[in-house]
mmCIF file of C-alpha atoms in Angstrom:
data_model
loop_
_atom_site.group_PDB
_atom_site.id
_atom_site.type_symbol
_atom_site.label_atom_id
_atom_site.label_comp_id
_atom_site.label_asym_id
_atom_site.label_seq_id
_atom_site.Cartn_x
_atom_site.Cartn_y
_atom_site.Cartn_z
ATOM 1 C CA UNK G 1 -26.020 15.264 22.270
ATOM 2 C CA UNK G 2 -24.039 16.809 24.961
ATOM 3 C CA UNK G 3 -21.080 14.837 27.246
ATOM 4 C CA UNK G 4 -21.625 15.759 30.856
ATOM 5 C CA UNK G 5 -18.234 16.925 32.453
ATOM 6 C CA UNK G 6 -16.488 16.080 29.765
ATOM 7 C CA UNK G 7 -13.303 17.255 30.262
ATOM 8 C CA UNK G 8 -13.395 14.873 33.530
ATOM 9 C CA UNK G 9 -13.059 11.899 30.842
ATOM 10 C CA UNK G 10 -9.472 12.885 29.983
ATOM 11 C CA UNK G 11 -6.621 10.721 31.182
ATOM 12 C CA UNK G 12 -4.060 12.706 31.866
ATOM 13 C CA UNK G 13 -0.552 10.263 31.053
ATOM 14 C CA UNK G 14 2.374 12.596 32.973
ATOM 15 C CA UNK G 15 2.280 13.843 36.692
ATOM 16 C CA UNK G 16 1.682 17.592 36.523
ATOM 17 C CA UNK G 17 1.672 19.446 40.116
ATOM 18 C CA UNK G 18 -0.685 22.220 40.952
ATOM 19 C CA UNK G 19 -2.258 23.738 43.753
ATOM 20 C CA UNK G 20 -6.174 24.425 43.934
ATOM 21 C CA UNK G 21 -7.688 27.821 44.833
ATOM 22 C CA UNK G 22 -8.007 28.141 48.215
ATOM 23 C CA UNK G 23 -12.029 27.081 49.140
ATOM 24 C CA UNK G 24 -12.406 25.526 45.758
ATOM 25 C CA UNK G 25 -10.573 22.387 46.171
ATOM 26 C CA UNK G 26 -11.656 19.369 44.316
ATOM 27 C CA UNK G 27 -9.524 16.355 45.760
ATOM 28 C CA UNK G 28 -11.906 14.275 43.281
ATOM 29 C CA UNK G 29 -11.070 15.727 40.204
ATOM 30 C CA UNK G 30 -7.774 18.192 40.236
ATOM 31 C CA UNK G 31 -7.577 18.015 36.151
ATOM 32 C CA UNK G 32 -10.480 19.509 35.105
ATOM 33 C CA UNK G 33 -9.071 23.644 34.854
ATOM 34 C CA UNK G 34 -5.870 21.966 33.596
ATOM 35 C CA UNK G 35 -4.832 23.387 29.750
ATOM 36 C CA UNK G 36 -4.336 19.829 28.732
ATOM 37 C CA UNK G 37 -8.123 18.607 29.777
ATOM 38 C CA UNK G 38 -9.580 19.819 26.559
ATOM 39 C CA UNK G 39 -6.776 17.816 24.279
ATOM 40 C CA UNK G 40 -6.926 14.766 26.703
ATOM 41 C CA UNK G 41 -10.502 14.562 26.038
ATOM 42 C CA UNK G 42 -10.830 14.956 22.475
ATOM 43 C CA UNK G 43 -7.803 12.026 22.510
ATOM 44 C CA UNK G 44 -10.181 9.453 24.301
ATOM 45 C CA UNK G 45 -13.299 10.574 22.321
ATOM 46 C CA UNK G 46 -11.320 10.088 19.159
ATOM 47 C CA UNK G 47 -9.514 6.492 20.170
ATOM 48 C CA UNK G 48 -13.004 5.776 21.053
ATOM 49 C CA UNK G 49 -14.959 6.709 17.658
ATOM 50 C CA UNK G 50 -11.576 4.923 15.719
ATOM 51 C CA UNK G 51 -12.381 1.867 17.825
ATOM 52 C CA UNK G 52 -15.638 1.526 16.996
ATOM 53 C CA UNK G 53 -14.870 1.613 12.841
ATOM 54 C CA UNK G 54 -15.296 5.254 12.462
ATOM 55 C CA UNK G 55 -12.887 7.320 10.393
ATOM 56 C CA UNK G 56 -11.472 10.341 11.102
ATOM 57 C CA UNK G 57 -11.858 13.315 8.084
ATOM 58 C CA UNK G 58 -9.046 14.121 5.741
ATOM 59 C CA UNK G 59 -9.818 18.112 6.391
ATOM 60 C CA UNK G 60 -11.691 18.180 9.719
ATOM 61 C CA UNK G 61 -10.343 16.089 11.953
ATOM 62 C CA UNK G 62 -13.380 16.782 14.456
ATOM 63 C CA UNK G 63 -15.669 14.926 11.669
ATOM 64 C CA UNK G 64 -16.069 11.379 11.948
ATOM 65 C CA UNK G 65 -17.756 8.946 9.350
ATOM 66 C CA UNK G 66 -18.984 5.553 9.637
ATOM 67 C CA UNK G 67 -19.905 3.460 6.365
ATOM 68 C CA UNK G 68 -22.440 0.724 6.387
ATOM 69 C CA UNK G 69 -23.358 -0.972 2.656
ATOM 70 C CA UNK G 70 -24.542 1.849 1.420
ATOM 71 C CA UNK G 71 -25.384 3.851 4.384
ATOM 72 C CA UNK G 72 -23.439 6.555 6.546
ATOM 73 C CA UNK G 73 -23.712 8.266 9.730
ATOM 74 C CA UNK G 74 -21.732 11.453 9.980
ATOM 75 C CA UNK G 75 -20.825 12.517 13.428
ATOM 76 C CA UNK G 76 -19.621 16.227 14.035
ATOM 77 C CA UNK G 77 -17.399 17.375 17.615
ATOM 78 C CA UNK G 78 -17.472 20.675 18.978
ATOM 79 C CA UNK G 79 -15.742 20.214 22.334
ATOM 80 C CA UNK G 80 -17.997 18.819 24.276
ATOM 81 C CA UNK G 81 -21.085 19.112 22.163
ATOM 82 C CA UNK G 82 -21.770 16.433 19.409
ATOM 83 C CA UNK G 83 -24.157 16.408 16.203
ATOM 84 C CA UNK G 84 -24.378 13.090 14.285
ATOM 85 C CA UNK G 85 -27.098 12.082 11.465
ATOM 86 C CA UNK G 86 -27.917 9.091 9.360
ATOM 87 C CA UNK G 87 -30.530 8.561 6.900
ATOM 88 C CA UNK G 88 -30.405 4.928 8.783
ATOM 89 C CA UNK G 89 -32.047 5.127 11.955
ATOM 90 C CA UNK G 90 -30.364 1.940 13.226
ATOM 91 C CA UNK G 91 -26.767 3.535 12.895
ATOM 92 C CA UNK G 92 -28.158 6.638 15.032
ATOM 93 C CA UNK G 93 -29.457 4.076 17.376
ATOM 94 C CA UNK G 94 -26.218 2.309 17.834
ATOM 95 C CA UNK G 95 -23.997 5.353 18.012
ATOM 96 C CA UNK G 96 -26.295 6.646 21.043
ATOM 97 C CA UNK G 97 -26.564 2.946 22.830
ATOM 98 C CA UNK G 98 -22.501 2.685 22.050
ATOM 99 C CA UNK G 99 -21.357 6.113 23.578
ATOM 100 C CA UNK G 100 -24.581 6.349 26.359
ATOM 101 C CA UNK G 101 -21.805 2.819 27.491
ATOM 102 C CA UNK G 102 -18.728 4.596 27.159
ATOM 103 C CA UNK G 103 -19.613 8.367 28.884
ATOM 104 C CA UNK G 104 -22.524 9.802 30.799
ATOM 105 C CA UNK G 105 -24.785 11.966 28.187
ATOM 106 C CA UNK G 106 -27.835 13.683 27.535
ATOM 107 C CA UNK G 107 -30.052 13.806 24.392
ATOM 108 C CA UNK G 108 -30.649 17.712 23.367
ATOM 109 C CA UNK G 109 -33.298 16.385 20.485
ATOM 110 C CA UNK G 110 -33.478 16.992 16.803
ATOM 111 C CA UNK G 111 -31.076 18.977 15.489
ATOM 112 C CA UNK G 112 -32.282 22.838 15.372
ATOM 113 C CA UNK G 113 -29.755 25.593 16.563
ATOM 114 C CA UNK G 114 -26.049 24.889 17.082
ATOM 115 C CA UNK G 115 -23.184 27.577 16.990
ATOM 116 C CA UNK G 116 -25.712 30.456 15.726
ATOM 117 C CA UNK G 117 -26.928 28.143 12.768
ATOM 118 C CA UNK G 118 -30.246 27.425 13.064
ATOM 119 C CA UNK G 119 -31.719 24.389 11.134
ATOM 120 C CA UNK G 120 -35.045 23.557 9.743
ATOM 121 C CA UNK G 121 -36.004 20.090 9.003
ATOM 122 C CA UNK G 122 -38.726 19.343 7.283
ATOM 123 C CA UNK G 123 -40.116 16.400 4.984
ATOM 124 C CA UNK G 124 -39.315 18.757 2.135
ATOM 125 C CA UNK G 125 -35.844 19.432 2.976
ATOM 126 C CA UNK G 126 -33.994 21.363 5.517
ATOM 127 C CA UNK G 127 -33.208 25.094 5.765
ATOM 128 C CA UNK G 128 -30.279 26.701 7.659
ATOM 129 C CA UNK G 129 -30.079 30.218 8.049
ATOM 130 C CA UNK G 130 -28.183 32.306 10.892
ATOM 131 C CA UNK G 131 -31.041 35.356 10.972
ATOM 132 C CA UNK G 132 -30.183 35.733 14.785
ATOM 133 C CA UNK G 133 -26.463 35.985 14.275
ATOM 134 C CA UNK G 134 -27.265 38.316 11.866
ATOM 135 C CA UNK G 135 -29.087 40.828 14.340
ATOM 136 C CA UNK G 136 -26.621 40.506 16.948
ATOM 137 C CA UNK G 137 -24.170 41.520 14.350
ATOM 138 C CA UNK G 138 -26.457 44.502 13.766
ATOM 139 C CA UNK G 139 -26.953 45.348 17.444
ATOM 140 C CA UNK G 140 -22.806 44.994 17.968
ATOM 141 C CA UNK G 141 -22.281 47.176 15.118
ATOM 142 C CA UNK G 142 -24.886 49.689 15.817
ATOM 143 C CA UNK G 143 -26.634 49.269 12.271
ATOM 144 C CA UNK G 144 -30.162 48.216 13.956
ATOM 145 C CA UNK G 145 -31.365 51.672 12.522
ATOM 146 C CA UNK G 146 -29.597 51.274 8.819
ATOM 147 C CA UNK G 147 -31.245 51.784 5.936
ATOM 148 C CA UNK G 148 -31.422 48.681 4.055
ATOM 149 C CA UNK G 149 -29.560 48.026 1.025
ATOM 150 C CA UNK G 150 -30.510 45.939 -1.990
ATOM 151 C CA UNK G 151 -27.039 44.659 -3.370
ATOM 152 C CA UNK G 152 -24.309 44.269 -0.889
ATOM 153 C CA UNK G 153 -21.737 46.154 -2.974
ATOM 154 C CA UNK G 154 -22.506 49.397 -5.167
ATOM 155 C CA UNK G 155 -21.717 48.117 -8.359
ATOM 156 C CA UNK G 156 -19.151 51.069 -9.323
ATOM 157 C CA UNK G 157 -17.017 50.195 -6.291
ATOM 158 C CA UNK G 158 -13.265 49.745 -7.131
ATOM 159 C CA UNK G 159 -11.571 49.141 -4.002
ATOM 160 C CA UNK G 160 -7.542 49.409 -3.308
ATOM 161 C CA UNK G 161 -5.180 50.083 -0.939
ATOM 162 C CA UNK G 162 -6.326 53.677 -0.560
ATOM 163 C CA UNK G 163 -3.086 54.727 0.783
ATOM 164 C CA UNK G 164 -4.132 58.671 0.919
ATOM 165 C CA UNK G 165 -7.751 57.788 2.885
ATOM 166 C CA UNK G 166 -8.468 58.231 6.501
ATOM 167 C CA UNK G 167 -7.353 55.166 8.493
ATOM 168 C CA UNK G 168 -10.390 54.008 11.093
ATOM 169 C CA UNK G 169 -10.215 51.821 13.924
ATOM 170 C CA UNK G 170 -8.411 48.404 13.124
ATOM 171 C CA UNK G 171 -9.819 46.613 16.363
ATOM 172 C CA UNK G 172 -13.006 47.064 15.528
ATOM 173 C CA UNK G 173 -12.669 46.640 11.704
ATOM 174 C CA UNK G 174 -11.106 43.185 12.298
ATOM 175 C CA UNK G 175 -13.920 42.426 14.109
ATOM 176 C CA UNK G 176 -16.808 43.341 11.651
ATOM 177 C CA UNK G 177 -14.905 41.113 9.212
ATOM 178 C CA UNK G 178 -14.598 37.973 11.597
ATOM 179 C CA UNK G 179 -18.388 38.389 12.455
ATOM 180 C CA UNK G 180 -19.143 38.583 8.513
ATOM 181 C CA UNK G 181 -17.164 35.678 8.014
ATOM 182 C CA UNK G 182 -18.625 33.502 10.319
ATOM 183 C CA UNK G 183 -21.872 34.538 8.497
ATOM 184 C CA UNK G 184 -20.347 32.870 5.257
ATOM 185 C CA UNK G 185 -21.158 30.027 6.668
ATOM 186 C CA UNK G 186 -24.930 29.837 5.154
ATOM 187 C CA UNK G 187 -24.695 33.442 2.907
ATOM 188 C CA UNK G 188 -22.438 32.247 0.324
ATOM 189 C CA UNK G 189 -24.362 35.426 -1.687
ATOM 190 C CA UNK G 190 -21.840 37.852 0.901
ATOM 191 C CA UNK G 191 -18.732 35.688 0.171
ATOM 192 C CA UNK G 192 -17.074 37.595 -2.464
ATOM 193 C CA UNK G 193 -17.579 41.150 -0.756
ATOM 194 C CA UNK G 194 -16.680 39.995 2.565
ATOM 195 C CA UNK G 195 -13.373 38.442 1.414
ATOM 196 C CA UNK G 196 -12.675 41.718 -0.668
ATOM 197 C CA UNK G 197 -13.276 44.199 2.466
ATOM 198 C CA UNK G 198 -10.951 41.308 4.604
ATOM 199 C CA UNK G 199 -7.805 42.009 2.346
ATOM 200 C CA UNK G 200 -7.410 45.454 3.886
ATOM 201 C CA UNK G 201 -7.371 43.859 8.079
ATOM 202 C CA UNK G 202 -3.583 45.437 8.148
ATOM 203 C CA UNK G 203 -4.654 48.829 7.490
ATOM 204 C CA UNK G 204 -8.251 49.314 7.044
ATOM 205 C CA UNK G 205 -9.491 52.900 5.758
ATOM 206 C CA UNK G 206 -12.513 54.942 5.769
ATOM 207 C CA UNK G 207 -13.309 53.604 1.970
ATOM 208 C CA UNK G 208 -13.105 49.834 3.419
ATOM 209 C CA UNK G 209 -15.036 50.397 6.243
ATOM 210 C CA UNK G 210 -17.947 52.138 4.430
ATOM 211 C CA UNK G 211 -17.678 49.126 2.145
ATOM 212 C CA UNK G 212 -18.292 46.750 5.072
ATOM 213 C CA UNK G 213 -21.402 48.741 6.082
ATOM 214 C CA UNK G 214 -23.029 48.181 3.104
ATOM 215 C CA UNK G 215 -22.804 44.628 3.505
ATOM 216 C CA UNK G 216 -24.487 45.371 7.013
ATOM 217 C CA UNK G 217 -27.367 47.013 4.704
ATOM 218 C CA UNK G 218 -27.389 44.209 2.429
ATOM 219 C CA UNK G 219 -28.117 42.175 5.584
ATOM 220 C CA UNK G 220 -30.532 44.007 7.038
ATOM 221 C CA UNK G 221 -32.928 43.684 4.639
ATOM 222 C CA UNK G 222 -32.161 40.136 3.971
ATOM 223 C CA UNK G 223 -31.665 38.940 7.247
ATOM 224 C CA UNK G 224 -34.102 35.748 7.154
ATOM 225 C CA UNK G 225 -31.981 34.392 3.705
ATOM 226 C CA UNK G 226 -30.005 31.093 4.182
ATOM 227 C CA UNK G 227 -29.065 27.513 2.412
ATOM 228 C CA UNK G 228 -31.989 25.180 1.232
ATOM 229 C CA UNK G 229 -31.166 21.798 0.601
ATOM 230 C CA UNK G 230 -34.466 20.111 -0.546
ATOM 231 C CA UNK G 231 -34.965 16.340 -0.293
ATOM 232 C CA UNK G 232 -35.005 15.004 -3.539
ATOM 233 C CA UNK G 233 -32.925 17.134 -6.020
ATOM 234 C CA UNK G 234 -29.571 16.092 -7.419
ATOM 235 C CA UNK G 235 -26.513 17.403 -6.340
ATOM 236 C CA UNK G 236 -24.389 19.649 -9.036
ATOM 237 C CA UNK G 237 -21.367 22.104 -8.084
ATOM 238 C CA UNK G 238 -21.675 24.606 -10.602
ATOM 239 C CA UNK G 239 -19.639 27.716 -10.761
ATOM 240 C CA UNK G 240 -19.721 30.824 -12.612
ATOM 241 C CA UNK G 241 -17.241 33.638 -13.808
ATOM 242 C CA UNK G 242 -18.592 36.800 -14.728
ATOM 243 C CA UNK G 243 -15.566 39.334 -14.022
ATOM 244 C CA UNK G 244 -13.583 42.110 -14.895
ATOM 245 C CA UNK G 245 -9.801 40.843 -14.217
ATOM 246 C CA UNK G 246 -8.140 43.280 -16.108
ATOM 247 C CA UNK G 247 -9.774 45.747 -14.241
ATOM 248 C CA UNK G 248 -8.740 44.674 -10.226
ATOM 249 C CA UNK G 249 -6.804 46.826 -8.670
ATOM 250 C CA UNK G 250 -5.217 44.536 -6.281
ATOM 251 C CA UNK G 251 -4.824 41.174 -8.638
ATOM 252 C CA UNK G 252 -2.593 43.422 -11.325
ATOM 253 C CA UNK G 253 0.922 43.882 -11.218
ATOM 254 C CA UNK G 254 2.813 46.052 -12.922
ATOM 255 C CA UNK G 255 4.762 45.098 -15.818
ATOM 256 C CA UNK G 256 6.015 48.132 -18.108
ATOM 257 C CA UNK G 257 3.690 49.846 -20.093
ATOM 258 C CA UNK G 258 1.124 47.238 -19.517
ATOM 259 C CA UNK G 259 -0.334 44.695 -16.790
ATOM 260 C CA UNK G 260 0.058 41.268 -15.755
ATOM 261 C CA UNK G 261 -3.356 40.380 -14.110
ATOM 262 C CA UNK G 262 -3.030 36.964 -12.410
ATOM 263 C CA UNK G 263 -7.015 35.056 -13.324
ATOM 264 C CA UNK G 264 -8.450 32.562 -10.604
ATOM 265 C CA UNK G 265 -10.937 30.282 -12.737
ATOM 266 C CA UNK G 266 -12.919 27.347 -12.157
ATOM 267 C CA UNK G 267 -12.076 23.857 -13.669
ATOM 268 C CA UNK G 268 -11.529 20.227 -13.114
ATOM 269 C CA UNK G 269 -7.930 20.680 -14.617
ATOM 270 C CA UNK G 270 -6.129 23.944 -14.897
ATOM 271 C CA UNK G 271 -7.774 26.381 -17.281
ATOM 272 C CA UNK G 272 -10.790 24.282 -18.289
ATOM 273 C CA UNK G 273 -13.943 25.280 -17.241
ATOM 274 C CA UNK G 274 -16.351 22.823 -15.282
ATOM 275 C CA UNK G 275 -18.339 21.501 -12.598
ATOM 276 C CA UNK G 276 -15.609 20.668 -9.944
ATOM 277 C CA UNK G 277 -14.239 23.936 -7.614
ATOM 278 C CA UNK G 278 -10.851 22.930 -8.141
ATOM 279 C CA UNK G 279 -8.710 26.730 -8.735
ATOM 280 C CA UNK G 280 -6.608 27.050 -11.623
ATOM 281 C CA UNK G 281 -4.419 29.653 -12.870
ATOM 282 C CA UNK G 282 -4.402 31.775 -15.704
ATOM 283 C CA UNK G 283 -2.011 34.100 -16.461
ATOM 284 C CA UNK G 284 -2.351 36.977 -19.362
ATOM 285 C CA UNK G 285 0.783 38.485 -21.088
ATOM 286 C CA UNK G 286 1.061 41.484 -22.491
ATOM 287 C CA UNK G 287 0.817 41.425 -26.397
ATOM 288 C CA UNK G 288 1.075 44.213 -29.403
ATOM 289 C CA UNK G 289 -2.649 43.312 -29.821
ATOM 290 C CA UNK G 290 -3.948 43.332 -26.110
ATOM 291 C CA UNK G 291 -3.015 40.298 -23.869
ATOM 292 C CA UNK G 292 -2.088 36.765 -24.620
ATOM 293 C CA UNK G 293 -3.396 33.913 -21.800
ATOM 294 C CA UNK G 294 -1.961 30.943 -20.429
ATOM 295 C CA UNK G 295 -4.365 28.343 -19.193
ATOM 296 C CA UNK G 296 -6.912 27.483 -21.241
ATOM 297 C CA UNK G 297 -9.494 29.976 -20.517
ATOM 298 C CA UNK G 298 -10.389 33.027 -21.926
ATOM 299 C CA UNK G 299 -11.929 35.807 -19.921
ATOM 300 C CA UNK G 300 -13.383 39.080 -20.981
ATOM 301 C CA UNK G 301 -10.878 42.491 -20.303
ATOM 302 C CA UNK G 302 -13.122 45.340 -21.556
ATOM 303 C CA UNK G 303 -11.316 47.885 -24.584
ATOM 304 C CA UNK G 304 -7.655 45.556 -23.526
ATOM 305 C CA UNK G 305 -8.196 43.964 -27.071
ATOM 306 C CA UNK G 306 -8.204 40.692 -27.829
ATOM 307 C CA UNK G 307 -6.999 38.318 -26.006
ATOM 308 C CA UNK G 308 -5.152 34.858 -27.265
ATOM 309 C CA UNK G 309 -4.843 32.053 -25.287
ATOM 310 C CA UNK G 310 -1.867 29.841 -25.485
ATOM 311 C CA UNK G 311 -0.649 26.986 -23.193
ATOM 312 C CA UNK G 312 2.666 27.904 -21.516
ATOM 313 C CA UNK G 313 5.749 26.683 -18.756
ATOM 314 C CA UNK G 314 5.117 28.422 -16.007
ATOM 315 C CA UNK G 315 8.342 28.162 -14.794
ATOM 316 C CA UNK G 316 10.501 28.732 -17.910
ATOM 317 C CA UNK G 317 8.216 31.978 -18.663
ATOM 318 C CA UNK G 318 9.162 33.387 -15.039
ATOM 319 C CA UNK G 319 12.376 33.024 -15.659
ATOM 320 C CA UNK G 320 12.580 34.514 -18.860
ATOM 321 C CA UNK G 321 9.674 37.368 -18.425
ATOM 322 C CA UNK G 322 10.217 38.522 -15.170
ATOM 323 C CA UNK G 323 11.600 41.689 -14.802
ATOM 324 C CA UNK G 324 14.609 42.831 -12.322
ATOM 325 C CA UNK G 325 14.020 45.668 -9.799
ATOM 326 C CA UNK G 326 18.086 45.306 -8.870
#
C-alpha cells in the first residue's frame, strides 16, 4: 500500500515562514519540502492507527498491531510506504476500507519486494531472500568476477587490531560493512563474520578488508540463499555455542600472567543455557589449575586446563580483583 503525497497529510501546528523557489511556487501546498513534513506525517498516521485500537511496538515504533480474539494484523511504516498482513482476511479488509476513508491510496498487491527483500509466498510457506541486493553489492564492490568461496571465513583466521598492517580506505570500508549489514537481514549464516570485520570501522587494515572480501566470495556463490518460514512447523529459538573464548583476541584482557576473557552465552537467566536469546555473562578467573567461571556455564578453552565454575558478586569481585594501572 502506498499513501499518495503523503507528506501533504501533515498538519503543521506553528507558523514557519519561507519563501518558494522562484517558478516553483506552490501557493496550495507550501509544507511539503519543509524538514518537519516527514515527522508531521508520521504524527497523524500514528494518532490515526492509535485511534482505531492499534498499538504502537515496544521496539519499533513504526510497527503497529491490532488484536482480535485470537487473531492479529501486523501493520509495518516505512515513510510513506505501508505493509500490513493478517491470517484474517476481514482485519486486512477493514484496515484498507478504514485508511482508503482517512487518506488517498493505492493498492501495490501481494507482498513481493520491499526495501531489497524480496518475498515468496506460497501455500507451503514463504521465502525471503535479498539475491538482488546481493549483486548490486557485488557490482559496487567490483567482486562480479570473484572467485567464489565456500565458507565465509577461512577457518584459521584470528583477527585483531593489526596495529603494524597497512591501513586501506576507511570510506569505502565503512561502506562494505553497512551494505553487509543490511544483508543480515535474511543471511543470519554472515552475521557473526560481518559483525567481527565491523569492530575495526575506526581503523580498518589490509587484514580486515581481505576478511570482508571473503564474505563477498561466500556470497557469490550463495547468492540465491535466504529465510524459509514454512506454514505449518512450530516455532523454537534455539541457539548454539561452539567457540574458542579463550582464544579471541579482542574479548581478552590482560590480567598478569594470565587472561580474563569476558564469555557472551545464551540463556533464559544468566549462565544457563536455553531456548530464549536473552545474553548473559560469564566471566573466567584465573586459577593455579587453568580458569575458574562465574555464571553458570562452562565453555571449552583448549590446553587452558580445567575450568571450574562458581557463582560470584560481580560487583564485590571488581572491586577486589581489579587491578590498578595508577
Amino acid at each position: 500500500m502506498d499513501v499518495k503525497s503523503a507528506f501533504l497529510n501533515g498538519i503543521v501546528n506553528e507558523e514557519i515562514y519561507v519563501s518558494q523557489p522562484p517558478g516553483f511556487e506552490d501557493h496550495k501546498h507550501p509544507e511539503y519540502g519543509l524538514k518537519q513534513a516527514s515527522r508531521q506525517w508520521y504524527e497523524r498516521l500514528s494518532l490515526f492507527l492509535l485511534s482505531h485500537e492499534y498499538e504502537s511496538g515496544k521496539v519499533d515504533k513504526t510497527l503497529f498491531i491490532k488484536k482480535a480474539g485470537t487473531d492479529i494484523i501486523l501493520v509495518q511504516i516505512y515513510v510513506d510506504d505501508i505493509v500490513f498482513g493478517s491470517c484474517n482476511v476481514k482485519l486486512c479488509e477493514d484496515f484498507v476500507k478504514a485508511m482508503q476513508g482517512e487518506f488517498e491510496m493505492s493498492m501495490m498487491g501481494e507482498f513481493s519486494f520491499f526495501l531489497g527483500l524480496q518475498v515468496k509466498q506460497s501455500k507451503e510457506g514463504i521465502f525471503v531472500c535479498q539475491s538482488k541486493y546481493c549483486k548490486d553489492i557485488l557490482k559496487k564492490f567490483k567482486m562480479e568476477a570473484c572467485k567464489a568461496a565456500t565458507t565465509p571465513m577461512s577457518t584459521n583466521s584470528y583477527l585483531g587490531a593489526d596495529e603494524v598492517g597497512l591501513e586501506v580506505n576507511q570510506t569505502m570500508y565503512m561502506g562494505l560493512i553497512g551494505s553487509l549489514l543490511y544483508l543480515t537481514a535474511s543471511r543470519s549464516d554472515i552475521m557473526f563474520f560481518v559483525c567481527l570485520c565491523a569492530r575495526f570501522q575506526s581503523c580498518p587494515k589490509e587484514s580486515h578488508l581481505k576478511a570482508a572480501k571473503r564474505i563477498l566470495k561466500y556470497l557469490k556463490g550463495t547468492i540465491c540463499m535466504g529465510l524459509w518460514y514454512p506454514s505449518h512447523s512450530p516455532i523454537h529459538l534455539l541457539g548454539y555455542s561452539d567457540s574458542d573464548f579463550a582464544g579471541c583476541k579482542l574479548d581478552c584482557v590482560p590480567y598478569g600472567p594470565r587472561a580474563l576473557t569476558k564469555v557472551n552465552m545464551m540463556g533464559p537467566r544468566r549462565g544457563t543455557p536455553g531456548k530464549h536469546s536473552r545474553t548473559g555473562k560469564c566471566l573466567l578467573i584465573p586459577t593455579g589449575r587453568g580458569f575458574r567461571g562465574g555464571g553458570g556455564t562452562e565453555a571449552g578453552h583448549g590446553s587452558l586446563g580445567p575450568l571450574q565454575t562458581v557463582k560470584i558478586d560481580k560487583e564485590r569481585w571488581f572491586s577486589s580483583h581489579t587491578p590498578s594501572y595508577q
